[in-house]
Short mmCIF file of C-alpha atoms in Angstrom, two decimals:
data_model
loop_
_atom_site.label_atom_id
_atom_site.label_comp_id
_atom_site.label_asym_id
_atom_site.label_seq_id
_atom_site.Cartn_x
_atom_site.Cartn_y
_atom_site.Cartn_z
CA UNK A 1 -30.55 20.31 -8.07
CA UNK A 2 -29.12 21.12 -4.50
CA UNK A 3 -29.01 24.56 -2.99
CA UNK A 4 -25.07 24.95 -1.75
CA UNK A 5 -26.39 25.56 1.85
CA UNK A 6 -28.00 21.80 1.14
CA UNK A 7 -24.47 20.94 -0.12
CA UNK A 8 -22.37 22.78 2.75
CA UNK A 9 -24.54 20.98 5.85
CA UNK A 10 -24.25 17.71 4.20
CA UNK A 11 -20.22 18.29 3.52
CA UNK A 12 -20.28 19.29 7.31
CA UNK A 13 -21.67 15.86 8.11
CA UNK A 14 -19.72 13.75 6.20
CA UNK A 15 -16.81 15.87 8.33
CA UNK A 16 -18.21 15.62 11.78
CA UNK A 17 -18.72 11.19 10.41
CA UNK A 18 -15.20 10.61 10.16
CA UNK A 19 -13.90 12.53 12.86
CA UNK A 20 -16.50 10.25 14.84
CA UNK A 21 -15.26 7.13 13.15
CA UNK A 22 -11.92 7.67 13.95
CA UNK A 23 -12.59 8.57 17.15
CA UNK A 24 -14.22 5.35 17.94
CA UNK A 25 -11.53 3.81 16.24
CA UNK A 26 -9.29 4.96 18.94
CA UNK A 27 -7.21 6.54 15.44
CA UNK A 28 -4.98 9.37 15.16
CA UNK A 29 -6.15 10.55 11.39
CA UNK A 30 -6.82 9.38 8.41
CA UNK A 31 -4.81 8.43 4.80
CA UNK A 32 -6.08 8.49 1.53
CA UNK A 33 -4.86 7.30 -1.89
CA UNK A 34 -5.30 10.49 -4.20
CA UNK A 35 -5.62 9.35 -7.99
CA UNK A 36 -6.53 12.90 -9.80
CA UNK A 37 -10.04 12.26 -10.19
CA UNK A 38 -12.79 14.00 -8.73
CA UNK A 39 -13.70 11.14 -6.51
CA UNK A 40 -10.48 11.32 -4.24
CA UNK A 41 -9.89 14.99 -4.49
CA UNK A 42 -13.13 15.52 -2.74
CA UNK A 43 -12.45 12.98 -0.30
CA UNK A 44 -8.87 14.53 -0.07
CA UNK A 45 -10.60 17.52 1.21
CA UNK A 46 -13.36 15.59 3.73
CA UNK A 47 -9.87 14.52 5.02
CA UNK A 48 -7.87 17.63 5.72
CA UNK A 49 -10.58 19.17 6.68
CA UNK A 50 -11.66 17.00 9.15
CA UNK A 51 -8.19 16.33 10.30
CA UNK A 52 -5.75 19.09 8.93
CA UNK A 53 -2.86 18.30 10.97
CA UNK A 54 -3.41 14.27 10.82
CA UNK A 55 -4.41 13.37 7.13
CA UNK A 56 -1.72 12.19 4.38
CA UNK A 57 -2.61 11.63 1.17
CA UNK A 58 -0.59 8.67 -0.79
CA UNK A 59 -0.12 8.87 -5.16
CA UNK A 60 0.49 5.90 -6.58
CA UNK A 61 1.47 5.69 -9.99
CA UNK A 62 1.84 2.01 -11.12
CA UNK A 63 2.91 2.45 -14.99
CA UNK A 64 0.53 5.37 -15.21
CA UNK A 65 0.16 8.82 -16.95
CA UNK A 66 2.59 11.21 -15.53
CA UNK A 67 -0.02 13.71 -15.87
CA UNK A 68 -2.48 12.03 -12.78
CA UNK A 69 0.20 11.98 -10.43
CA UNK A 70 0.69 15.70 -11.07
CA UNK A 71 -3.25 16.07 -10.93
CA UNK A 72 -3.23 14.48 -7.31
CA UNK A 73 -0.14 16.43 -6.29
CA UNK A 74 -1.23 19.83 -7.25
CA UNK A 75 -5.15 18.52 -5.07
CA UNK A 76 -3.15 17.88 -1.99
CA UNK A 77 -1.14 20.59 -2.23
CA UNK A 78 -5.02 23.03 -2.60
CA UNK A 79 -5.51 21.27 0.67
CA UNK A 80 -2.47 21.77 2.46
CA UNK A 81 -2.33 17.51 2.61
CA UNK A 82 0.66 16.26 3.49
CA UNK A 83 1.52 14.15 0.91
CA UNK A 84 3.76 10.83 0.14
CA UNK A 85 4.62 9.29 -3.18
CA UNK A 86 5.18 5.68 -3.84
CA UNK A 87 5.82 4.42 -7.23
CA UNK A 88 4.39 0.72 -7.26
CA UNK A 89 5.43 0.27 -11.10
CA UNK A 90 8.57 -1.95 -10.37
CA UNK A 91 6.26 -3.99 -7.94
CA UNK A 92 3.55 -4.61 -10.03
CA UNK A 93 6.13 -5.59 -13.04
CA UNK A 94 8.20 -8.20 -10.49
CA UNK A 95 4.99 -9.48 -9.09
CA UNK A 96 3.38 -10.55 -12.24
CA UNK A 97 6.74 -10.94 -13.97
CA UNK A 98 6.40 -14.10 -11.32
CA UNK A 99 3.25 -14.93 -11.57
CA UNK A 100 3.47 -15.59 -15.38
CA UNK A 101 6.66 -17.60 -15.02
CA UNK A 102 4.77 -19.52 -12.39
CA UNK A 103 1.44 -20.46 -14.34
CA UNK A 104 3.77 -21.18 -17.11
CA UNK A 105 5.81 -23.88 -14.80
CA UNK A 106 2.74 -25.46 -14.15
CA UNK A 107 1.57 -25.59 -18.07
CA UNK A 108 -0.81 -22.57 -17.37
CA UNK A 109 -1.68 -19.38 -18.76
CA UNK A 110 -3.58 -16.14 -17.78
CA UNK A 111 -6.74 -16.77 -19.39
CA UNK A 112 -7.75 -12.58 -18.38
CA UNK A 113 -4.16 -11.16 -18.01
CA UNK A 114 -5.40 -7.70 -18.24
CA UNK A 115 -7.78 -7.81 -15.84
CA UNK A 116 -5.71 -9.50 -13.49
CA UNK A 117 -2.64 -6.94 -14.38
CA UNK A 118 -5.19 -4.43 -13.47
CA UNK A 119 -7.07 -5.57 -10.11
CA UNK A 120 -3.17 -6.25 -8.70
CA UNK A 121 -2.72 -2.46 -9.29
CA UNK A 122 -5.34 -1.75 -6.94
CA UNK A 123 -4.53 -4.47 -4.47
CA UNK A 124 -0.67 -2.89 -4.12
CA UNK A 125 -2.17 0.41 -3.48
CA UNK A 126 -4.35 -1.02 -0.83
CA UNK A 127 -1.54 -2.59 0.37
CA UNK A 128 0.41 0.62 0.49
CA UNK A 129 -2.18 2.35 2.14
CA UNK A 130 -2.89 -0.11 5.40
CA UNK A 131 1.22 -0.09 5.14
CA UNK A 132 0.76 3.95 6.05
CA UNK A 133 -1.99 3.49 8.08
CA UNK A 134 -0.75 1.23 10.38
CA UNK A 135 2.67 2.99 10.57
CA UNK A 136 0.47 6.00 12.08
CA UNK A 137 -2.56 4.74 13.87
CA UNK A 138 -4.67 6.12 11.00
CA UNK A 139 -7.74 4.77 9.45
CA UNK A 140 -7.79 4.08 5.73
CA UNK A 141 -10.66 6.10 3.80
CA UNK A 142 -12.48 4.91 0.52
CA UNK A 143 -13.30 6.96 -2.20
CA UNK A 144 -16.28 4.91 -3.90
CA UNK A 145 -19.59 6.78 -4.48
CA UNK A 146 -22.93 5.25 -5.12
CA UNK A 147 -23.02 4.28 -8.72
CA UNK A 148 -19.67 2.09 -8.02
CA UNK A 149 -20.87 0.65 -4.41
CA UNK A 150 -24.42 -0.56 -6.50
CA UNK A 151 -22.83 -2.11 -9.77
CA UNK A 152 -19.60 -3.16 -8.15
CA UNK A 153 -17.67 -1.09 -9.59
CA UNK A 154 -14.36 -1.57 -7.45
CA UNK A 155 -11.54 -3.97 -6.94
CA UNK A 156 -12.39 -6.52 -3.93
CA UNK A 157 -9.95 -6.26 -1.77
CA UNK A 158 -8.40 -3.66 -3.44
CA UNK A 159 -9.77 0.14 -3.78
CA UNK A 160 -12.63 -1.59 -2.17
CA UNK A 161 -10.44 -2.29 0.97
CA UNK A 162 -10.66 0.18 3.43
CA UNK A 163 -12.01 1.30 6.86
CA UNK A 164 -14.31 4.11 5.75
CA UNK A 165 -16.61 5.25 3.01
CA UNK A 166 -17.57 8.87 3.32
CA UNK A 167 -19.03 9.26 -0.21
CA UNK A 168 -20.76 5.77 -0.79
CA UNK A 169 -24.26 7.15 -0.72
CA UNK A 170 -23.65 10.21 -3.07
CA UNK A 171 -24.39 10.14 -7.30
CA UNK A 172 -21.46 10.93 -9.57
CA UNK A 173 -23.42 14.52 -10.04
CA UNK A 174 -23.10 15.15 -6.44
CA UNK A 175 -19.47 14.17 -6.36
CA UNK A 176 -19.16 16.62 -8.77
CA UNK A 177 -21.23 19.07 -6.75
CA UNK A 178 -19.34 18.65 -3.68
CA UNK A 179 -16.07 19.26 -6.02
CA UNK A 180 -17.37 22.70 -6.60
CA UNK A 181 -18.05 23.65 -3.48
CA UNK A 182 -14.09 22.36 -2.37
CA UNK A 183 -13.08 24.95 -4.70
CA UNK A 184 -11.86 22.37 -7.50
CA UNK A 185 -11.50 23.72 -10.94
CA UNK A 186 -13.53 21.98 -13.94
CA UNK A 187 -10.95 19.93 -15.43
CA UNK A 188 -11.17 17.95 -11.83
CA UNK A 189 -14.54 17.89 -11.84
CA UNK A 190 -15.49 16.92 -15.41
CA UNK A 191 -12.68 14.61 -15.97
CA UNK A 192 -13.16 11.57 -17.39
CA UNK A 193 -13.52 8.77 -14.54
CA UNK A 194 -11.16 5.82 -14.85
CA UNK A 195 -9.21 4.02 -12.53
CA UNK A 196 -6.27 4.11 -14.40
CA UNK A 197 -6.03 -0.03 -14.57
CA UNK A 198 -4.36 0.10 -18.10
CA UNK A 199 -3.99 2.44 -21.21
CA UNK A 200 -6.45 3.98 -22.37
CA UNK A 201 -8.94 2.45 -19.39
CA UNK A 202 -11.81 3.96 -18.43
CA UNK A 203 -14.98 3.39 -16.47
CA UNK A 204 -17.92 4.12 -18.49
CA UNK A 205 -16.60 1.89 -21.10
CA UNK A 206 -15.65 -0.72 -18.83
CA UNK A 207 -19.00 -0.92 -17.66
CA UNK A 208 -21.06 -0.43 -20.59
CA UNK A 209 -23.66 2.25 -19.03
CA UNK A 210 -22.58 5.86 -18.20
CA UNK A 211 -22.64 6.95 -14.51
CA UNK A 212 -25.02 9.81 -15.50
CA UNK A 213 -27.42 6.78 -16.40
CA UNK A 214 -27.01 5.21 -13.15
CA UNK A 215 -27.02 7.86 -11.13
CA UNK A 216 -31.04 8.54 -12.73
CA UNK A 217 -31.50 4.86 -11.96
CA UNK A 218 -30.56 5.11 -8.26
CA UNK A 219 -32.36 8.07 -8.01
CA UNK A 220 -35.84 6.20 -9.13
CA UNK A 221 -35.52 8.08 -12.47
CA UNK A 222 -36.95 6.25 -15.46
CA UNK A 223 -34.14 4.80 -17.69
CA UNK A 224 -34.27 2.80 -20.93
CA UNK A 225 -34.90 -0.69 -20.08
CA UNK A 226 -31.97 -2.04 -21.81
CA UNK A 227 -30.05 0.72 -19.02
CA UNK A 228 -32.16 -0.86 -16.25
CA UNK A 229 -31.18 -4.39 -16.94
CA UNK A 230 -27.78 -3.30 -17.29
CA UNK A 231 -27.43 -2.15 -13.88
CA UNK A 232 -28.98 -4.46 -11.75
CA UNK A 233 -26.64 -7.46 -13.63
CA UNK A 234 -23.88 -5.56 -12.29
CA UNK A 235 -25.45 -5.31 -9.02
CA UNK A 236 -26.43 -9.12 -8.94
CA UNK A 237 -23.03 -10.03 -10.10
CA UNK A 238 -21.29 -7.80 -7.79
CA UNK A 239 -23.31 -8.78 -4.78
CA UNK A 240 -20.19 -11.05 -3.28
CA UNK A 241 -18.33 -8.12 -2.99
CA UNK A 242 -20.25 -6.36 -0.55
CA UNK A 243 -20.25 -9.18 1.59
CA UNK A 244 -17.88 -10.85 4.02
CA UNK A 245 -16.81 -14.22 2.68
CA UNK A 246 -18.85 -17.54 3.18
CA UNK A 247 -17.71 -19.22 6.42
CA UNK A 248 -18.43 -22.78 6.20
CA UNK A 249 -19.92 -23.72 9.84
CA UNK A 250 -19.15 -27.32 10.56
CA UNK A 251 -20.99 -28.69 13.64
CA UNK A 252 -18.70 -29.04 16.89
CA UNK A 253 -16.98 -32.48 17.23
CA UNK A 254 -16.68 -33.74 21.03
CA UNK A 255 -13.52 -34.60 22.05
CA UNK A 256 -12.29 -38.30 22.66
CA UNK A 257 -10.63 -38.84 25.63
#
């Protein structure tokens, strides 16, 4: 394990990153969507503490348990975050309200209606976000650690759309680690990790392999081979999304005069 003057210097860093980042941005502060997991309550507090006067953190229920949005409420308030809430239920319900009666106009169906119910979630709270960020010259920050950047575990375009990824290199266990050292009580730290896409969702079963298992794996651990296997087909399925999109490159034509 980590000493917590290992953890404090490498907290520090992440800290002195974004203020960096969003310097070079040209940015006035940062925003970040704050779910009540441990993931973006430690990122909520990289973000007021690197910018206490210039950091707003955004809860966005979208048909969701009552009891996260009071989760992310009572982390922002720890932090002294200023805080905005923006309901995206009635958005979500219009938007694929019309998207069903449009598929059905055409003789079509949704062939994976829950997964596409549940990546739009995550699309209208990146859209919510960039709608924040832009109204205050402030960088959007992601809230993806390791074991989700390596299998893919995150919405393209969607939680995976943002300007800045603090915690991307860090195992669930450091998350966790870094949670203590923010001062976040256990129930934060130890809850369990969904991304509150539909009832009952959550991210271990979604993925079939625990993030305690990955994190061994990405730490050169030995893991069951079934485990190994496991995690690289989500990496080599996932591999699109940490990319840019194809371009096609067509050779130049010459103009005819």
């Amino acid at each position: 394990m980590w000493t917590d003057q290992q953890l404090a210097d490498r907290i520090e860093q992440a800290i002195d990153w974004l203020r960096e980042k969003v310097s070079e941005a040209k940015a006035r502060g940062v925003v970040v969507g704050i779910s009540g997991g441990v993931d973006s309550a430690v990122v909520a507090g990289l973000c007021s503490r690197a910018f206490p006067e210039n950091s707003i953190g955004v809860v966005m229920p979208s048909h969701s348990d009552p009891e996260d949005a009071e989760d992310a409420l009572w982390i922002a308030e720890g932090f002294e975050m200023r805080t905005i809430e923006v309901n995206l239920s009635g958005a979500h319900t219009q938007v694929m309200g019309q998207v069903k009666k449009g598929l059905e106009s055409i003789s079509c169906s949704l062939v994976a209606e829950k997964m596409s119910q549940g990546n739009l979630k995550a699309r209208l709270r990146m859209s919510t976000l960039y709608a924040v960020a832009n109204a205050m010259n402030y960088l959007v920050v992601g809230t993806d650690n390791a074991p989700e950047s390596y299998t893919g575990y995150f919405t393209k375009y969607g939680d995976g759309g943002v300007d800045l990824l603090p915690i991307s290199s860090l195992t669930k266990s450091e998350v966790r680690e870094w949670a203590r050292m923010f001062g976040l009580p256990m129930r934060i730290a130890t809850r369990v990790p969904t991304a509150g896409l539909w009832p009952g969702q959550t991210d271990e079963a979604e993925m079939r392999v625990t993030y305690d298992q990955i994190d061994r794996y990405l730490l050169g651990e030995e893991v069951p081979p079934e485990i190994q296997e496991r995690i690289e087909s989500l990496h080599r399925q996932s591999e699109h999304k940490r990319h840019m999109p194809p371009s096609l490159e067509l050779p130049k034509l010459e103009r005819l005069d």
